[in-house]
Coordinates of C-alpha atoms and ligand atoms in Angstrom, one line a residue:
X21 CA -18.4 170.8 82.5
X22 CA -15.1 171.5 80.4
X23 CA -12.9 168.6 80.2
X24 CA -9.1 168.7 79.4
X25 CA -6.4 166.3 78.7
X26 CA -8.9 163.4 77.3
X27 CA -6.0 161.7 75.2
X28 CA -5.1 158.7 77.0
X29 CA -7.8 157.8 79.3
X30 CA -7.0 154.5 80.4
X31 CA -4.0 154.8 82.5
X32 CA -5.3 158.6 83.4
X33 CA -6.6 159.1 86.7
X34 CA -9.5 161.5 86.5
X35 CA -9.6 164.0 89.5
X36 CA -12.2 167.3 90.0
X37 CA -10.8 170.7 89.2
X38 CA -11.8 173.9 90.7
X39 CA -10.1 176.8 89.0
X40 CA -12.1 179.2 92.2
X41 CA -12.2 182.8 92.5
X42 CA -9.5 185.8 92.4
X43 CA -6.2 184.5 91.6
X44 CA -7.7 181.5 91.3
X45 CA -8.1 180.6 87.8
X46 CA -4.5 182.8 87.1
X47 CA -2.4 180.0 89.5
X48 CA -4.8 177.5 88.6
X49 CA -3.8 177.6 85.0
X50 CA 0.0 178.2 86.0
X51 CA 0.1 174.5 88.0
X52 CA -1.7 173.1 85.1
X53 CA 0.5 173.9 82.4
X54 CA 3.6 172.8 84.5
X55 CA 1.7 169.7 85.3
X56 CA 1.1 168.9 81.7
X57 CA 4.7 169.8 80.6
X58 CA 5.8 167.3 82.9
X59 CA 3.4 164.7 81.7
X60 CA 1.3 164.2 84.9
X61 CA -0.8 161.3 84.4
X62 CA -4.4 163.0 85.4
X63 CA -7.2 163.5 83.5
X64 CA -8.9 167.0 84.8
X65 CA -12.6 167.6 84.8
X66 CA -13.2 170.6 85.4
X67 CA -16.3 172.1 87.5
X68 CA -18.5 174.4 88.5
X69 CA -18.1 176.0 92.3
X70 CA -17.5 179.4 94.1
X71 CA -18.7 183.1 94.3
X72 CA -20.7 183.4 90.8
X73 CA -22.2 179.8 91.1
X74 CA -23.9 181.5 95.0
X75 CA -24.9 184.0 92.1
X76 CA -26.4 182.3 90.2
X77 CA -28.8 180.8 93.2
X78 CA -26.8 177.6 94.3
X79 CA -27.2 178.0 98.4
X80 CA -23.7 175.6 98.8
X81 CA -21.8 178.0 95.7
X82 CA -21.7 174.5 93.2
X83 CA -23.6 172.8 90.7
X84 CA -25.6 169.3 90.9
X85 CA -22.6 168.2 88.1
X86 CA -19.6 169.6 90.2
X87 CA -21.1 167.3 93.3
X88 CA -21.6 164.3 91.2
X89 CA -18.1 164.5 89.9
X90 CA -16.5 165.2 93.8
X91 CA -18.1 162.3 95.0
X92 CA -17.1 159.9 91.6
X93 CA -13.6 160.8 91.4
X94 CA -13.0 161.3 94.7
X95 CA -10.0 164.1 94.5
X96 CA -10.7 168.0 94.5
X97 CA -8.0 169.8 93.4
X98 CA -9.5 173.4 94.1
X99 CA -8.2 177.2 94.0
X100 CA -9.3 179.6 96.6
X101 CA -13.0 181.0 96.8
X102 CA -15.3 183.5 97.9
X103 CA -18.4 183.3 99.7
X104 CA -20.2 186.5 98.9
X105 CA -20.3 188.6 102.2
X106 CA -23.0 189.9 104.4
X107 CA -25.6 187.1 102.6
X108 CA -25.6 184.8 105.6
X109 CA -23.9 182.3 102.9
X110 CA -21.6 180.2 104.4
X111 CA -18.0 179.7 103.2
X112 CA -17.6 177.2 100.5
X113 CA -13.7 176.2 101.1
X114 CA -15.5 175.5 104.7
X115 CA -18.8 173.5 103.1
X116 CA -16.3 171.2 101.1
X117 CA -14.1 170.2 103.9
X118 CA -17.5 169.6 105.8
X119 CA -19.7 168.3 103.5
X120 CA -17.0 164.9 102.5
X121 CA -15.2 164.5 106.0
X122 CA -12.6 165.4 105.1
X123 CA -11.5 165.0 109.0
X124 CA -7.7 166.1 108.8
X125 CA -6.2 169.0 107.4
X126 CA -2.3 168.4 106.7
X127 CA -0.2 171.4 106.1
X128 CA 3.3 171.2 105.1
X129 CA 6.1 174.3 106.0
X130 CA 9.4 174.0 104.9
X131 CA 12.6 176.1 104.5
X132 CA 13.0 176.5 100.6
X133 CA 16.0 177.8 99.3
X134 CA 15.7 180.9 97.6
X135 CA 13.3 182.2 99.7
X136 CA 15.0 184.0 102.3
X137 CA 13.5 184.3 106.0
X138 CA 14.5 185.5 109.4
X139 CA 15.1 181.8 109.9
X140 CA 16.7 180.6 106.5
X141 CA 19.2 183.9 107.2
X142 CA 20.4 182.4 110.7
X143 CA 20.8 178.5 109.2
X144 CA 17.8 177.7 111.3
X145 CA 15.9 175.0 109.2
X146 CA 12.2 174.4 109.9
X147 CA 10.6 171.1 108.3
X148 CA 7.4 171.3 110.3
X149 CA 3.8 169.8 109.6
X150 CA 0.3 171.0 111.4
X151 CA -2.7 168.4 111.6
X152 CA -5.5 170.4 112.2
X153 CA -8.9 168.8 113.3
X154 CA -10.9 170.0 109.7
X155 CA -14.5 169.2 110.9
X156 CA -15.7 170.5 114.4
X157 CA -14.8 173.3 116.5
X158 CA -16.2 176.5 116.2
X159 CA -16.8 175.8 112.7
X160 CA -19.9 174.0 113.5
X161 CA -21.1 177.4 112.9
X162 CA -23.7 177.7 115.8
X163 CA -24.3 180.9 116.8
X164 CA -27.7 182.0 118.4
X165 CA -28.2 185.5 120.0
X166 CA -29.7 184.7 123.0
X167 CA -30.5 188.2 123.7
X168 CA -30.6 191.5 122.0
X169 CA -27.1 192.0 123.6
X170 CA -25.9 188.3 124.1
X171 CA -24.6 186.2 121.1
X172 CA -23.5 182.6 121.8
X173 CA -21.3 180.5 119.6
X174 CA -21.2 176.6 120.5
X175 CA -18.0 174.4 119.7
X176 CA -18.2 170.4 119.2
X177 CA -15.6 168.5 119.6
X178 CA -16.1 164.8 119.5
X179 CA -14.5 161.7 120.7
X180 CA -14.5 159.8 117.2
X181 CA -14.2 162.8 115.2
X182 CA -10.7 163.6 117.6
X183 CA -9.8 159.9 116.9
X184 CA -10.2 160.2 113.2
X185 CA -7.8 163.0 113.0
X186 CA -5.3 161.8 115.8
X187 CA -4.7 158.3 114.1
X188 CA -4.3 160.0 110.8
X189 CA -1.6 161.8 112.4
X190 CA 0.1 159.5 114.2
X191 CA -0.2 157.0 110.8
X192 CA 1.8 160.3 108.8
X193 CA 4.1 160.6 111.5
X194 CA 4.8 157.0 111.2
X195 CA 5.4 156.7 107.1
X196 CA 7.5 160.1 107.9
X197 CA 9.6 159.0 110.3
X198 CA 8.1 161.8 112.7
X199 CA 9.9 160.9 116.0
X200 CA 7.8 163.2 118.0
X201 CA 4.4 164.4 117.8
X202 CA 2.9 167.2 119.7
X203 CA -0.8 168.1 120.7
X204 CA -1.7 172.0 121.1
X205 CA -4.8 172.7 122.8
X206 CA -6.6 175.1 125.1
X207 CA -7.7 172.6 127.8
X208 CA -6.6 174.6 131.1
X209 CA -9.6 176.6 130.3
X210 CA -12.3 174.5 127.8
X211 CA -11.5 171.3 130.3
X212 CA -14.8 169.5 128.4
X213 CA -14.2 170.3 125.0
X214 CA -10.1 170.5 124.6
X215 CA -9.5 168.2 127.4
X216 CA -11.5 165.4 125.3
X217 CA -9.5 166.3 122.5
X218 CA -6.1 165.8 124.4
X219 CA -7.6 162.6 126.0
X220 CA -7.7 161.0 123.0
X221 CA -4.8 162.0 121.4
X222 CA -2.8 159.8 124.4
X223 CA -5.6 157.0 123.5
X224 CA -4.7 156.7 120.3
X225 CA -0.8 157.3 121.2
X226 CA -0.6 154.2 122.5
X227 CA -1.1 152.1 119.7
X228 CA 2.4 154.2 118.2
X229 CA 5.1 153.5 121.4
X230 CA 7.8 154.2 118.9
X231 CA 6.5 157.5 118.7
X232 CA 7.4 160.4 121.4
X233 CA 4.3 162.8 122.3
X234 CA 3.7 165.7 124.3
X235 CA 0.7 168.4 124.9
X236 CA 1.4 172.2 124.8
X237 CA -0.9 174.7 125.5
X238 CA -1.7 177.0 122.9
X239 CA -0.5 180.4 123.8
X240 CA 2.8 178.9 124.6
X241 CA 3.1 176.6 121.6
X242 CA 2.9 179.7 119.7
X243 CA 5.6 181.5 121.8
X244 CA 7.6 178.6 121.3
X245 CA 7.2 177.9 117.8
X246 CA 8.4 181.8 117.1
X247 CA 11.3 181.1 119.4
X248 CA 12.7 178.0 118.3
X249 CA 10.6 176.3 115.4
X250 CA 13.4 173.3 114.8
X251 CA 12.0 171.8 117.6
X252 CA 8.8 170.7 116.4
X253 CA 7.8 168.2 113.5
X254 CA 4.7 167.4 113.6
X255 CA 1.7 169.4 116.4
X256 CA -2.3 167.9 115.7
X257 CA -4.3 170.8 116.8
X258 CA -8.2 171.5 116.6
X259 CA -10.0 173.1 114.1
X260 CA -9.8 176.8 115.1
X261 CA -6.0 176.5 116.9
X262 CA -4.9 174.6 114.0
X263 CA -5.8 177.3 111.4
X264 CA -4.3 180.3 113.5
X265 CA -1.2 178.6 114.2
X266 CA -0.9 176.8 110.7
X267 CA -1.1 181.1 109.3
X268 CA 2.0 181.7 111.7
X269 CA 3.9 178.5 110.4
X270 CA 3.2 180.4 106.8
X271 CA 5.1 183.0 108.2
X272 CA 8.0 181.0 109.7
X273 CA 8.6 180.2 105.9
X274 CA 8.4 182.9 103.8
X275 CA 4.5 183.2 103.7
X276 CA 1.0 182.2 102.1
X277 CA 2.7 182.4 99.1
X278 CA 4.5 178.8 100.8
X279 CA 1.7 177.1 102.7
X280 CA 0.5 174.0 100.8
X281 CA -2.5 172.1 102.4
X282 CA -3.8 168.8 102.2
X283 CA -8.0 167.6 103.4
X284 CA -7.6 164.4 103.8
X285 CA -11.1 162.0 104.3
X286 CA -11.7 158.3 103.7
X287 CA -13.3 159.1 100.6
X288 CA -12.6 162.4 99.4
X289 CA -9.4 164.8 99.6
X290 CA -9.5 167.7 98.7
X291 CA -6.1 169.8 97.7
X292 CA -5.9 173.6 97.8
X293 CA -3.3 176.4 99.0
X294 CA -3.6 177.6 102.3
X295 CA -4.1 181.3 101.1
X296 CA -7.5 182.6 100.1
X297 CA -8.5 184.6 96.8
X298 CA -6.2 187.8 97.4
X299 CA -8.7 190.3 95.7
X300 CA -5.9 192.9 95.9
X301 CA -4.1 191.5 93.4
X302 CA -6.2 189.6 91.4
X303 CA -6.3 190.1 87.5
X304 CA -2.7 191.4 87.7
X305 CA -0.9 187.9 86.9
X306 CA 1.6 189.0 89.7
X307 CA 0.1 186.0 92.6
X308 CA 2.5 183.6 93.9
X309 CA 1.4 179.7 92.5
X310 CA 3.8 178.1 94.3
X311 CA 1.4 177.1 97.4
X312 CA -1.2 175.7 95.1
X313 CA 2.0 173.8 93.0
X314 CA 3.0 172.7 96.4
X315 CA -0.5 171.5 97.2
X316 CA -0.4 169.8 93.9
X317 CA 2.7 167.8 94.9
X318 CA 1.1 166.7 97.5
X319 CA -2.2 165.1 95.5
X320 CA 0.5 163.5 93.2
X321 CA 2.1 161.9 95.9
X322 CA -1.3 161.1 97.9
X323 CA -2.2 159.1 94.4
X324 CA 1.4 157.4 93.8
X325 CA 2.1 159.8 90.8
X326 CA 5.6 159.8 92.8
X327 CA 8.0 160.5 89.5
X328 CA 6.3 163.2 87.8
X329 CA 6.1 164.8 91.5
X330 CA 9.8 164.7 92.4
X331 CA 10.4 166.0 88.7
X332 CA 8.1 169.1 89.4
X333 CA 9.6 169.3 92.6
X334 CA 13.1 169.5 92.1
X335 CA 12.8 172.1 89.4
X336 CA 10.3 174.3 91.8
X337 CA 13.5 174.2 94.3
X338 CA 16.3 174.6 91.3
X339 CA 14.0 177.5 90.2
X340 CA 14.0 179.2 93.6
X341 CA 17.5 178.8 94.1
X342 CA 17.8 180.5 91.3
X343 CA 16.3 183.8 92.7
X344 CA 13.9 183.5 90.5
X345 CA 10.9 184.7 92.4
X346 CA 7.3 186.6 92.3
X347 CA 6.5 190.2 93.8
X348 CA 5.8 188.9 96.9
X349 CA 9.1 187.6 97.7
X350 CA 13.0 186.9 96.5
X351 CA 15.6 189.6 96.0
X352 CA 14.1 193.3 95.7
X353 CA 17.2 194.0 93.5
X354 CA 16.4 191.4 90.8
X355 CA 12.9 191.8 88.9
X356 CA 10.1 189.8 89.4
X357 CA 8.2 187.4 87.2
X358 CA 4.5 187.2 86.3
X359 CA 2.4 184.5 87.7
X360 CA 2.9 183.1 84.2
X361 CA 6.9 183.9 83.3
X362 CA 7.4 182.1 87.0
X363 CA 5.5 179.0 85.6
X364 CA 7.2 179.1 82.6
X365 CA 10.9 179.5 84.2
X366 CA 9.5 176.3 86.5
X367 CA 8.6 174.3 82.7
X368 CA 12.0 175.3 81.6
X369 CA 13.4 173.9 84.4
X370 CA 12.1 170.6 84.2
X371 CA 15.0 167.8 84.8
X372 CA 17.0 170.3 86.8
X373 CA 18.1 169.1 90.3
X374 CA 18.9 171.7 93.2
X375 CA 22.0 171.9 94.9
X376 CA 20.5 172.0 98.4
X377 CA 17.0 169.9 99.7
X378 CA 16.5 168.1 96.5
X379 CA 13.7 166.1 96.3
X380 CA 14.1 162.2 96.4
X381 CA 13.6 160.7 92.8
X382 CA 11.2 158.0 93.1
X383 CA 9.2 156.0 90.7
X384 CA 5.4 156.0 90.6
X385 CA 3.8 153.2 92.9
X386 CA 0.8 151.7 93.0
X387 CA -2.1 155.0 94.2
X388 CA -3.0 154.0 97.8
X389 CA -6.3 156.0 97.1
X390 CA -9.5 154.2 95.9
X391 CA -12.4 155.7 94.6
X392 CA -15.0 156.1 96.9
X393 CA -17.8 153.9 97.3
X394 CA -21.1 155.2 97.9
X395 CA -22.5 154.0 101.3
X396 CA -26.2 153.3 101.4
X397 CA -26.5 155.3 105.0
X398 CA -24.5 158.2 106.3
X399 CA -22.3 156.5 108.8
X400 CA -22.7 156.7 112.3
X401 CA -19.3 157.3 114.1
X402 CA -19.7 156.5 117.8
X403 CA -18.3 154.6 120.6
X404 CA -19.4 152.0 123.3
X405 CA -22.3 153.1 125.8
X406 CA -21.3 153.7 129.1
X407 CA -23.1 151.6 132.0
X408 CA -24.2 154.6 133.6
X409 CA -25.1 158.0 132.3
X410 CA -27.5 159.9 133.8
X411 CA -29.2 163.9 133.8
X412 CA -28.1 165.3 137.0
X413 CA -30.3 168.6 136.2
X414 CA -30.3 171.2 133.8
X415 CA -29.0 175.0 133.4
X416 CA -31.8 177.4 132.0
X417 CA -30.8 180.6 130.4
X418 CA -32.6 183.1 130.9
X419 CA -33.0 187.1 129.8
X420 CA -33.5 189.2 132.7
X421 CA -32.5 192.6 133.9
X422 CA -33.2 191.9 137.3
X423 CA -30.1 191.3 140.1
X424 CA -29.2 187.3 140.8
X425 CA -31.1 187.8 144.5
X426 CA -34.3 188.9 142.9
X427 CA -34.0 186.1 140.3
X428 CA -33.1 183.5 142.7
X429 CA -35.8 184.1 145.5
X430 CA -38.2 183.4 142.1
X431 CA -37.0 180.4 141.1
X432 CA -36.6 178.6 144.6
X433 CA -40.7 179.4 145.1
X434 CA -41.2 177.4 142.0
X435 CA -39.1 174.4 143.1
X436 CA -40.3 171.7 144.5
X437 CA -38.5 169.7 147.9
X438 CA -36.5 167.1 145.2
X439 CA -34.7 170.4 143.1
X440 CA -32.2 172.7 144.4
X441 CA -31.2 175.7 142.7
X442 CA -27.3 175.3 142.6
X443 CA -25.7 178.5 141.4
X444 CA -26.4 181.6 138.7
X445 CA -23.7 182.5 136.5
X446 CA -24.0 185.5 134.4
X447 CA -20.8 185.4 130.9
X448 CA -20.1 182.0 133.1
X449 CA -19.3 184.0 136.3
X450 CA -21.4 183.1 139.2
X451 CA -23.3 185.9 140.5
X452 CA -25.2 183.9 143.4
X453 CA -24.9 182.3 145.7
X454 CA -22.0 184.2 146.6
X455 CA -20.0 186.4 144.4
X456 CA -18.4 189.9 144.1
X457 CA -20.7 193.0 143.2
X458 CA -18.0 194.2 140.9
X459 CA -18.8 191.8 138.5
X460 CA -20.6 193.5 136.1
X461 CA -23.5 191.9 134.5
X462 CA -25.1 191.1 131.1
X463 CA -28.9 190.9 130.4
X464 CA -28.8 187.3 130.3
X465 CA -28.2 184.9 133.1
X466 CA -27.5 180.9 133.2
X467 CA -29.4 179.4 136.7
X468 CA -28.4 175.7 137.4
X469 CA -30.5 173.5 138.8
X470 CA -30.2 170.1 139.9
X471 CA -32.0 167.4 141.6
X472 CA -31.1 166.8 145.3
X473 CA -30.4 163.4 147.3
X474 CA -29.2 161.3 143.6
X475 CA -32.7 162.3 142.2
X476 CA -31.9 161.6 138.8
X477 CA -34.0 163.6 135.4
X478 CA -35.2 163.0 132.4
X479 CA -35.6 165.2 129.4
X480 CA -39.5 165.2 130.4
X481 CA -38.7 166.2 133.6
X482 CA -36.8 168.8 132.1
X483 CA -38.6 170.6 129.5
X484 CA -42.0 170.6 132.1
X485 CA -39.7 172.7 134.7
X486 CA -38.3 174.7 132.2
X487 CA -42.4 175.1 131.2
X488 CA -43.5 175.9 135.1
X489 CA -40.4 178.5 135.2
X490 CA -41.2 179.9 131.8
X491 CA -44.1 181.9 133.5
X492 CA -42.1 184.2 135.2
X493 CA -38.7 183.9 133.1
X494 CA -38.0 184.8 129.7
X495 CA -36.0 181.6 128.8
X496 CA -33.7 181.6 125.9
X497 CA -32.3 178.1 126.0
X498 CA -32.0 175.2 128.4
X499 CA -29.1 172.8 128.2
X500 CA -29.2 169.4 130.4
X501 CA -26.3 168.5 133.3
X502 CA -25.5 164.4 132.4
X503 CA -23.4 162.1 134.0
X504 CA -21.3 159.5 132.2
X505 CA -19.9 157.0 134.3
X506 CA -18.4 159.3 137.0
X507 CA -17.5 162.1 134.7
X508 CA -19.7 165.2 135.2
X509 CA -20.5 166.3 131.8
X510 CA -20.6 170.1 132.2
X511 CA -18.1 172.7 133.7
X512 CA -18.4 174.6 136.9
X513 CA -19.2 178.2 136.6
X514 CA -15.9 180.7 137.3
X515 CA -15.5 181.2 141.4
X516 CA -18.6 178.3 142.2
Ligands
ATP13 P1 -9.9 185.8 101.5 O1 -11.0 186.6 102.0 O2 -10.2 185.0 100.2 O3 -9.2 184.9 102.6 P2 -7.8 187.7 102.0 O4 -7.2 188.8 101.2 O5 -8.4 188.0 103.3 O6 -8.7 186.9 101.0 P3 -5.5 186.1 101.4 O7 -6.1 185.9 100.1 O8 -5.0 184.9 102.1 O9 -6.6 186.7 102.4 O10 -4.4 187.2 101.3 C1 -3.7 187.8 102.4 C2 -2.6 188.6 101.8 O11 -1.6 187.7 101.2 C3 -3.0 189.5 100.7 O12 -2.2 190.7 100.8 C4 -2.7 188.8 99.4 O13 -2.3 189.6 98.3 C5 -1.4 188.0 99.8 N1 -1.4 186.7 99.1 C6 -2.2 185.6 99.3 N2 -2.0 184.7 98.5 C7 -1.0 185.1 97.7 C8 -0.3 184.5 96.6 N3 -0.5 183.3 96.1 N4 0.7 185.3 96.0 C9 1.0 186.5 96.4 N5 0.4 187.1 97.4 C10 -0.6 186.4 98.1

């Protein structure tokens, strides 16, 4: 483990540095050297993670040391990496935002002068900020193939996981002076999963009645935000919504090139541009650092460093206002700069204030952050047991090639007087007891069964009828129908 900048230790606060993959280490070592020509107060340790450290046989892509040092210091400040492909690996910028709960994902777009837009051109300003939900979602990662033809991805999303990110937003929104604060979702269609997302976004709205809130769908938010993007400050989105809309956002702005990102946990944070490692381009000292520099910022604020960061800041924007650009933006007319020659124009700009959207000069304050403690137990985040919950029955998925009647009459010999078979859906469409015989049909069918007259389950019951029927069915999964309270917890198949 390298470490730079060990001069003055004492007043120094030590943070993790990942220098990643592609144009990684070239933007890394661009914010660095501004960083340290402005006299940031960090002492850097660098360590080892991304695409050679898979290579070199570490499953999760970093080193026992680069762990340790995370989870002492507390701050990640990382470039982008790769997960080598086709290896079943899974992504490492992922596994870090995992791994340290790093529950909220803050990204930051803003009209910067200098870099010219569709919406800079027609004096539309956008000043917007994306919370996206950084742990659940689809990016549980559980896939199964349930057949040879039918692959099935699961998506959590959890009460206090929601919570975690909603009060982090509605906290921002609050130190901001965010007047309004929007939740996109999807729940017209996932009622379950999106709809308990949404639910508690209003819970935890009402401990903030200074603040305004609204829900938009997702399709139309991202109408809307195309349309007219002044009208939103802040939108708290889950996991996969959030990243899709938070690339568009990018593009309000001028680009990845733009898109700073914050991960923010109780313990950890981690802070890296929203852009991955740009392979075509990397090695040609051409990339854009101004996302990771951005991202940067936002650690130096996130640890108090508040002087140094307006410093940097200001001259980023005086820079930029200059024209002074890389390849992937600016004037055509006027030449671009290297990766390093743009750093460089940003050192020699040091002390220079813009004339437009010039950062506020603050001194450094006391860091809110504190180094993590370690916890003897993983913690349990949960809420209050409900007085009644309850397994109503269960839905068995099966394989078969057979049609639902054939299926059907099978089942219902097998049942006995207390179970009724309720419906069979087949890609969440029912196909009995009534449906339409255009629907076309996959080799793998969900039947629903459920317990007649308030007979209640449990597991036992269950797995021994999911047994029984296992002698005639080729099961591929069985998932249980509970109550909670009077909530049913599972959806109704499409047309039951
Ligand atoms: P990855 O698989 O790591 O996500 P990618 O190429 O799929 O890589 P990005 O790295 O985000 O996705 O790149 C998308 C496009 O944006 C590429 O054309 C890339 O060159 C460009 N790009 C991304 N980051 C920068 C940057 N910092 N400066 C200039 N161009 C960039």
């Amino acid at each position: 483990m390298a470490k730079k900048k060990a001069s003055t230790p004492q007043s120094f606060q030590r943070i993790s540095v990942a220098s990643g993959d592609g144009i990684g280490p070239e933007i890394m070592n661009a914010v660095l050297d501004i960083f340290n020509a402005a006299d940031v107060p960090l002492t850097y340790e660098m360590v080892h993670m991304g695409k050679h450290w898979f290579e070199q046989g570490h499953s999760t892509g970093m080193t026992e040391d680069a762990k340790d040092s995370i989870e002492t210091n507390g701050i990640l400040f990382k470039g982008p990496m790769e997960t080598p492909k086709g290896k079943g690996m899974k992504s490492l910028n992922v596994t870090a935002r995992k791994m340290w709960n790093t529950y909220a994902n803050r990204r930051v777009f803003k009209t910067l002068h200098g870099v010219d837009t569709v919406y800079s051109k027609a004096g539309i300003p956008i000043n917007l900020t994306i919370i996206r939900e950084n742990i659940e979602d689809t990016y549980g990662g559980i896939e199964h193939m349930l057949t040879r033809d039918v692959a099935l991805g699961r998506r959590f999303i959890t009460r206090e996981g929601s919570r975690q990110v909603h009060k982090f937003a509605f906290e921002m929104a609050r130190k901001e002076g965010i007047t309004k604060v929007f939740c996109g979702h999807k729940a017209n269609i996932m009622k379950l999963t999106d709809g308990l997302f949404l639910d508690v976004f209003y819970e935890v709205a009402k401990d903030y009645p200074e603040i305004k809130t609204a829900d938009i769908i997702v399709d139309d938010l991202a109408m809307k935000l195309v349309v007219k993007p002044q009208d939103f400050q802040m939108v708290i989105l889950p996991n996969l919504q959030g990243d899709i809309i938070s690339d568009l956002c990018a593009g309000l702005v001028g680009g990845l090139g733009f898109a700073p990102s914050a991960n923010i946990g109780d313990n950890i944070c981690i802070f890296e541009a929203v852009h991955g490692t740009a392979p075509d381009i990397t090695g040609q000292n051409k990339a854009n650092p101004t996302a990771l520099l951005m991202s940067g910022l936002m650690m130096l604020r996130h640890l108090g460093i508040m002087k140094q960061a307006s410093i940097i800041e200001n001259a980023l924007l005086y820079t930029l206002e200059k024209g002074i650009h890389t390849g992937d933006f600016g004037d055509k007319s006027v030449t671009s700069k290297s990766t390093n020659e743009f750093a460089k124009a940003i050192i020699s700009n040091l002390g220079q204030v813009p004339k437009k959207g010039k950062a506020k000069e603050m001194e450094n304050s006391e860091s809110l952050f504190k180094k993590p403690v370690k916890p003897e137990i993983q913690k349990m985040l949960t809420s209050p047991k409900l007085e009644k919950e309850a397994i109503l029955g269960m839905d068995l998925f099966i394989e078969s090639e057979k049609q639902a009647n054939e299926i059907a009459a099978q089942v219902k010999l097998k049942l006995h007087p207390g179970l009724k078979l309720v419906m069979i859906s087949n890609r969440g469409t029912q196909v009995w007891p009534s449906s339409s015989i255009f629907t076309e049909c996959v080799n793998q069918y969900r039947i629903r069964i459920e317990g007649t007259k308030g007979l209640r389950l449990n597991d036992t019951d269950v797995l021994a009828l999911a047994t029984l029927l296992s002698k005639s069915l080729k099961i591929c999964s069985v998932e249980m129908l509970n109550l909670y309270g009077e909530k049913r917890g599972y959806s109704l198949a499409q047309g039951q």
